[in-house]
Amino acid sequence: VQLQASGGGLVQAGASLRLSCGVSGRAVSTFGMGWFRQAPGKEREFVAAFRRSGTTTYYAETVKGRFTLSKDNAKNTVYLQMNSLKPEDTAVYYCAADSAPYSILSQLRQLDGYDYWGQGTQVTVSS
């Protein structure tokens, strides 16, 4: 299984970006999926995730209302739509896949709740 994150870039505050995470080697519908980010000098933190069922999406409080997580099973891709970007959103963004049939929210928020990771894509938001 491989995850390929893309879509990052340099934007001004208030702009939007859509990150993509292409999954190969297995159907994305068999995974719970998450996005994390890591700013310079900081630990990697949870951004958003959904379980394999995809019925409920969870967001960090810092991005709730601005970011939207979605997936396209036909394209085997997960998206993170980021609107109203702020300078504090600047980070490397990583997608991750959880192969467990069911994970509780606390697991989805943790790095060790995932089995596969993408390589990261840089998002820089200027003020």
Coordinates of C-alpha atoms in Angstrom, one line a residue, residues 22-115:
G22 CA -4.0 9.0 -3.7
V23 CA -4.1 5.4 -2.4
S24 CA -2.6 2.5 -4.3
G25 CA -2.4 -1.2 -3.6
R26 CA -5.8 -1.4 -1.9
A27 CA -9.2 0.2 -2.1
V28 CA -9.5 3.4 -0.1
S29 CA -13.0 2.2 1.0
T30 CA -11.2 -0.5 3.2
F31 CA -9.4 2.2 5.2
G32 CA -10.2 4.8 7.8
M33 CA -8.3 7.8 6.6
G34 CA -6.7 10.8 8.4
W35 CA -4.8 13.9 7.8
F36 CA -2.1 15.2 10.2
R37 CA 0.2 18.2 10.0
Q38 CA 3.5 19.2 11.4
A39 CA 4.8 22.7 11.7
P40 CA 8.5 23.5 12.2
G41 CA 9.6 22.7 15.7
K42 CA 6.3 21.2 16.6
E43 CA 4.9 17.7 17.0
R44 CA 2.7 16.2 14.3
E45 CA -0.9 16.9 15.1
F46 CA -4.3 15.6 14.1
V47 CA -6.3 17.5 11.6
A48 CA -9.2 15.4 10.4
A49 CA -10.2 11.7 10.0
F50 CA -13.1 9.4 9.2
R51 CA -13.5 5.7 10.0
R52 CA -13.7 3.0 7.3
S53 CA -17.5 3.4 7.1
G54 CA -16.9 7.1 6.3
T55 CA -20.2 8.0 7.9
T56 CA -18.7 10.5 10.4
T57 CA -15.9 12.9 10.0
Y58 CA -13.9 14.3 12.9
Y59 CA -11.9 17.5 12.9
A60 CA -9.5 19.3 15.2
E61 CA -11.1 22.3 16.8
T62 CA -8.5 24.6 15.1
V63 CA -9.8 23.6 11.6
K64 CA -13.5 22.9 12.2
G65 CA -15.7 24.9 9.9
R66 CA -12.8 25.6 7.5
F67 CA -11.6 22.2 6.4
T68 CA -13.6 19.4 4.8
L69 CA -12.5 15.8 4.5
S70 CA -14.0 13.8 1.7
K71 CA -13.2 10.8 -0.5
D72 CA -13.8 9.5 -4.0
N73 CA -13.9 5.7 -4.0
A74 CA -13.8 5.5 -7.8
K75 CA -10.5 7.5 -7.8
N76 CA -9.2 5.9 -4.7
T77 CA -8.4 9.3 -3.4
V78 CA -9.1 11.3 -0.2
Y79 CA -9.3 15.1 -0.3
L80 CA -8.8 17.8 2.3
Q81 CA -10.4 21.0 1.2
M82 CA -8.9 23.9 3.2
N83 CA -10.7 27.2 3.1
S84 CA -10.0 30.5 4.9
L85 CA -6.4 29.5 5.4
K86 CA -4.4 31.2 8.2
P87 CA -0.7 31.6 8.7
E88 CA -0.9 29.1 11.6
D89 CA -2.0 26.5 9.1
T90 CA 1.5 26.5 7.7
A91 CA 2.9 22.9 8.0
V92 CA 3.7 19.8 6.2
Y93 CA 0.5 17.8 5.8
Y94 CA 0.4 14.0 5.9
C95 CA -2.3 11.6 5.0
A96 CA -2.6 8.3 6.7
A97 CA -4.5 5.1 6.4
D98 CA -6.0 2.9 9.2
S99 CA -6.7 -0.7 8.2
A100 CA -8.7 -1.6 11.4
P101 CA -12.4 -2.5 10.8
Y102 CA -13.4 0.0 13.4
S103 CA -11.4 2.6 15.4
I104 CA -12.6 4.8 18.2
L105 CA -12.1 8.5 17.9
S106 CA -9.2 8.6 20.3
Q107 CA -7.3 6.1 18.1
L108 CA -8.0 8.2 15.0
R109 CA -6.5 11.2 16.6
Q110 CA -3.2 9.3 17.4
L111 CA -0.3 8.8 15.1
D112 CA -0.1 5.1 16.1
G113 CA -3.7 4.6 15.1
Y114 CA -2.5 4.4 11.4
D115 CA -0.7 1.7 9.4

